[in-house]
mmCIF file of C-alpha atoms in Angstrom:
data_model
loop_
_atom_site.group_PDB
_atom_site.id
_atom_site.type_symbol
_atom_site.label_atom_id
_atom_site.label_comp_id
_atom_site.label_asym_id
_atom_site.label_seq_id
_atom_site.Cartn_x
_atom_site.Cartn_y
_atom_site.Cartn_z
ATOM 1 C CA VAL D 619 127.014 -14.886 70.500
ATOM 2 C CA ARG D 620 123.955 -13.239 72.005
ATOM 3 C CA LEU D 621 123.320 -10.216 69.827
ATOM 4 C CA ASP D 622 120.975 -7.231 69.842
ATOM 5 C CA VAL D 623 119.781 -7.692 66.274
ATOM 6 C CA ALA D 624 118.660 -4.137 65.561
ATOM 7 C CA ARG D 625 121.984 -2.715 66.702
ATOM 8 C CA ALA D 626 124.024 -5.154 64.619
ATOM 9 C CA VAL D 627 121.848 -4.678 61.547
ATOM 10 C CA ARG D 628 121.959 -0.885 61.894
ATOM 11 C CA GLU D 629 125.773 -0.971 61.961
ATOM 12 C CA THR D 630 125.883 -3.112 58.825
ATOM 13 C CA THR D 631 123.389 -0.922 56.954
ATOM 14 C CA GLU D 632 125.351 2.210 57.893
ATOM 15 C CA ALA D 633 128.552 0.652 56.554
ATOM 16 C CA PHE D 634 126.774 -0.403 53.366
ATOM 17 C CA ALA D 635 125.330 3.094 52.857
ATOM 18 C CA ALA D 636 128.786 4.634 53.365
ATOM 19 C CA ASP D 637 130.366 2.450 50.675
ATOM 20 C CA PRO D 638 131.079 4.633 47.596
ATOM 21 C CA ASN D 639 129.784 1.828 45.353
ATOM 22 C CA ASN D 640 126.310 2.436 46.778
ATOM 23 C CA VAL D 641 126.094 6.191 46.287
ATOM 24 C CA GLY D 642 122.838 5.993 44.293
ATOM 25 C CA VAL D 643 121.095 3.738 46.802
ATOM 26 C CA THR D 644 119.068 5.263 49.623
ATOM 27 C CA VAL D 645 119.314 2.910 52.590
ATOM 28 C CA VAL D 646 116.456 3.134 55.091
ATOM 29 C CA PHE D 647 116.737 1.270 58.394
ATOM 30 C CA ASP D 648 113.851 0.642 60.764
ATOM 31 C CA GLY D 649 114.211 -1.356 63.938
ATOM 32 C CA SER D 650 113.879 -1.074 67.669
ATOM 33 C CA PRO D 651 116.651 -2.298 69.949
ATOM 34 C CA GLY D 652 116.097 -5.069 72.428
ATOM 35 C CA ALA D 653 115.331 -8.184 70.384
ATOM 36 C CA GLU D 654 118.192 -10.634 70.803
ATOM 37 C CA ILE D 655 119.273 -13.736 68.911
ATOM 38 C CA ASP D 656 122.107 -16.217 69.330
ATOM 39 C CA VAL D 657 124.104 -15.990 66.104
ATOM 40 C CA ASP D 658 127.611 -15.658 64.701
ATOM 41 C CA PRO D 659 127.876 -11.858 64.205
ATOM 42 C CA VAL D 660 130.374 -12.101 61.349
ATOM 43 C CA GLN D 661 128.157 -14.532 59.477
ATOM 44 C CA LEU D 662 125.084 -12.363 60.087
ATOM 45 C CA GLY D 663 126.995 -9.419 58.603
ATOM 46 C CA GLN D 664 127.909 -11.541 55.582
ATOM 47 C CA VAL D 665 124.252 -12.499 55.059
ATOM 48 C CA LEU D 666 123.078 -8.891 55.293
ATOM 49 C CA TRP D 667 125.810 -7.535 53.035
ATOM 50 C CA ASN D 668 125.048 -10.123 50.382
ATOM 51 C CA LEU D 669 121.300 -9.434 50.491
ATOM 52 C CA MET D 670 121.853 -5.666 50.354
ATOM 53 C CA ARG D 671 124.361 -5.964 47.504
ATOM 54 C CA ASN D 672 121.927 -8.112 45.521
ATOM 55 C CA ALA D 673 119.164 -5.574 46.180
ATOM 56 C CA ALA D 674 121.346 -2.695 44.993
ATOM 57 C CA GLU D 675 122.211 -4.635 41.836
ATOM 58 C CA ALA D 676 118.521 -5.395 41.208
ATOM 59 C CA MET D 677 117.887 -1.625 41.320
ATOM 60 C CA HIS D 678 120.844 -0.969 38.994
ATOM 61 C CA GLY D 679 122.499 1.079 41.746
ATOM 62 C CA ARG D 680 119.569 3.521 42.116
ATOM 63 C CA GLY D 681 116.557 3.327 44.406
ATOM 64 C CA GLU D 682 115.465 2.682 47.952
ATOM 65 C CA LEU D 683 116.754 -0.243 49.962
ATOM 66 C CA ARG D 684 114.760 -0.827 53.152
ATOM 67 C CA VAL D 685 116.038 -2.971 56.020
ATOM 68 C CA GLU D 686 113.661 -3.702 58.882
ATOM 69 C CA VAL D 687 114.155 -5.619 62.117
ATOM 70 C CA PHE D 688 111.181 -6.624 64.211
ATOM 71 C CA ALA D 689 110.218 -9.143 66.851
ATOM 72 C CA ASP D 690 107.260 -11.343 66.040
ATOM 73 C CA GLY D 691 106.432 -13.471 69.085
ATOM 74 C CA PRO D 692 109.188 -16.049 69.557
ATOM 75 C CA GLU D 693 110.953 -14.944 66.356
ATOM 76 C CA VAL D 694 113.034 -12.024 65.182
ATOM 77 C CA LYS D 695 112.726 -11.076 61.521
ATOM 78 C CA ILE D 696 115.081 -9.114 59.304
ATOM 79 C CA ALA D 697 113.507 -7.959 56.046
ATOM 80 C CA VAL D 698 115.613 -6.585 53.179
ATOM 81 C CA SER D 699 113.422 -4.964 50.513
ATOM 82 C CA ASP D 700 114.200 -3.253 47.229
ATOM 83 C CA ASP D 701 112.209 -1.560 44.488
ATOM 84 C CA GLY D 702 114.183 -3.286 41.754
ATOM 85 C CA VAL D 703 113.309 -5.491 38.810
ATOM 86 C CA GLY D 704 111.882 -8.359 40.871
ATOM 87 C CA ILE D 705 112.198 -12.091 40.295
ATOM 88 C CA SER D 706 109.869 -14.161 38.147
ATOM 89 C CA GLY D 707 107.933 -17.020 39.724
ATOM 90 C CA GLU D 708 109.794 -19.783 37.905
ATOM 91 C CA ARG D 709 113.149 -18.372 39.053
ATOM 92 C CA LEU D 710 112.043 -17.997 42.684
ATOM 93 C CA GLU D 711 112.093 -21.771 43.107
ATOM 94 C CA SER D 712 115.806 -21.957 42.247
ATOM 95 C CA ILE D 713 117.391 -18.807 43.690
ATOM 96 C CA PHE D 714 118.924 -20.579 46.706
ATOM 97 C CA ASP D 715 120.370 -23.417 44.594
ATOM 98 C CA PRO D 716 124.156 -23.463 44.088
ATOM 99 C CA PHE D 717 125.249 -22.290 40.607
ATOM 100 C CA PHE D 718 121.875 -20.673 39.847
ATOM 101 C CA THR D 719 122.313 -17.071 38.747
ATOM 102 C CA THR D 720 120.455 -14.464 36.756
ATOM 103 C CA LYS D 721 123.553 -12.280 36.412
ATOM 104 C CA GLU D 722 125.803 -12.256 33.365
ATOM 105 C CA HIS D 723 128.946 -12.600 35.490
ATOM 106 C CA GLY D 724 127.429 -14.226 38.600
ATOM 107 C CA THR D 725 128.717 -17.430 40.154
ATOM 108 C CA GLY D 726 125.440 -18.593 41.675
ATOM 109 C CA PHE D 727 126.982 -18.959 45.121
ATOM 110 C CA GLY D 728 125.769 -15.807 46.899
ATOM 111 C CA LEU D 729 122.228 -16.799 47.860
ATOM 112 C CA ALA D 730 123.206 -20.450 48.315
ATOM 113 C CA ILE D 731 125.777 -19.336 50.904
ATOM 114 C CA VAL D 732 123.252 -16.978 52.526
ATOM 115 C CA HIS D 733 120.770 -19.848 52.803
ATOM 116 C CA ARG D 734 123.375 -22.166 54.327
ATOM 117 C CA ILE D 735 124.615 -19.579 56.860
ATOM 118 C CA VAL D 736 121.088 -18.725 57.979
ATOM 119 C CA GLU D 737 120.200 -22.390 58.471
ATOM 120 C CA ASP D 738 123.512 -23.134 60.229
ATOM 121 C CA ASN D 739 122.607 -20.387 62.715
ATOM 122 C CA GLY D 740 119.161 -21.851 63.410
ATOM 123 C CA GLY D 741 117.166 -19.590 61.113
ATOM 124 C CA SER D 742 115.258 -19.658 57.859
ATOM 125 C CA ILE D 743 114.946 -17.371 54.840
ATOM 126 C CA ARG D 744 112.125 -16.691 52.431
ATOM 127 C CA VAL D 745 111.526 -14.354 49.540
ATOM 128 C CA ALA D 746 108.538 -12.529 48.109
ATOM 129 C CA SER D 747 108.889 -10.849 44.750
ATOM 130 C CA ALA D 748 106.964 -9.391 41.855
ATOM 131 C CA VAL D 749 108.461 -8.620 38.463
ATOM 132 C CA GLY D 750 108.803 -4.865 38.104
ATOM 133 C CA ALA D 751 107.959 -4.197 41.761
ATOM 134 C CA GLY D 752 110.972 -5.478 43.701
ATOM 135 C CA SER D 753 111.745 -8.185 46.226
ATOM 136 C CA THR D 754 111.773 -8.751 49.968
ATOM 137 C CA PHE D 755 114.049 -11.309 51.556
ATOM 138 C CA THR D 756 113.042 -12.120 55.126
ATOM 139 C CA VAL D 757 115.484 -13.843 57.468
ATOM 140 C CA VAL D 758 113.877 -15.379 60.548
ATOM 141 C CA PHE D 759 115.733 -16.401 63.702
ATOM 142 C CA PRO D 760 114.385 -17.755 66.968
ATOM 143 C CA ARG D 761 114.439 -15.110 69.679
ATOM 144 C CA ALA D 762 117.135 -15.770 72.273
ATOM 145 C CA GLN D 763 115.799 -17.399 75.407
ATOM 146 C CA ASP D 764 116.994 -16.461 78.850
ATOM 147 C CA HIS D 765 118.816 -19.312 80.489
ATOM 148 C CA ALA D 766 116.936 -20.801 83.399
ATOM 149 C CA GLU D 767 118.238 -19.514 86.681
ATOM 150 C CA VAL D 768 119.862 -22.141 88.830
ATOM 151 C CA SER D 769 118.644 -22.040 92.388
ATOM 152 C CA SER D 770 120.718 -23.114 95.345
ATOM 153 C CA SER D 771 119.741 -24.260 98.777
ATOM 154 C CA GLY D 772 122.781 -22.475 100.142
ATOM 155 C CA GLU D 773 124.037 -25.699 101.721
ATOM 156 C CA LEU D 774 127.115 -27.686 100.761
ATOM 157 C CA SER D 775 127.343 -31.314 101.676
ATOM 158 C CA LEU D 776 130.543 -33.344 101.395
ATOM 159 C CA ASP D 777 129.267 -36.786 102.404
#
């Protein structure tokens, strides 16, 4: 579906902020409407919710969660940043692998599913992190292209 990314992301962040489980998390959204992508909106919501939930857990339920949407040439980027514990360099290489988890009761499927959904929708995901300073997950999708207009001569021939 062709989707105004900022609008969809804003709706998801508002729902996340309204969830009573996230009462200690300050959710900050920044994005201008107009950038569009072709994506499954339900799957995009699942990706965002998972990234925001992980961020909230990394901050132990307290801190600032920033979600930004911005167009960068032919791409649209969604950045989810936290001021949590961060991820060590050796763990960064494995975070998208199935069954890899740093949580005591984690399954190791969350980020693997996020990675798969993003790629299935034509995008990519990357992470930057520093121990003690937080993490930023950036999802990148190609900007939706307008379909070429079909021109017509205005004549119909039935030869």
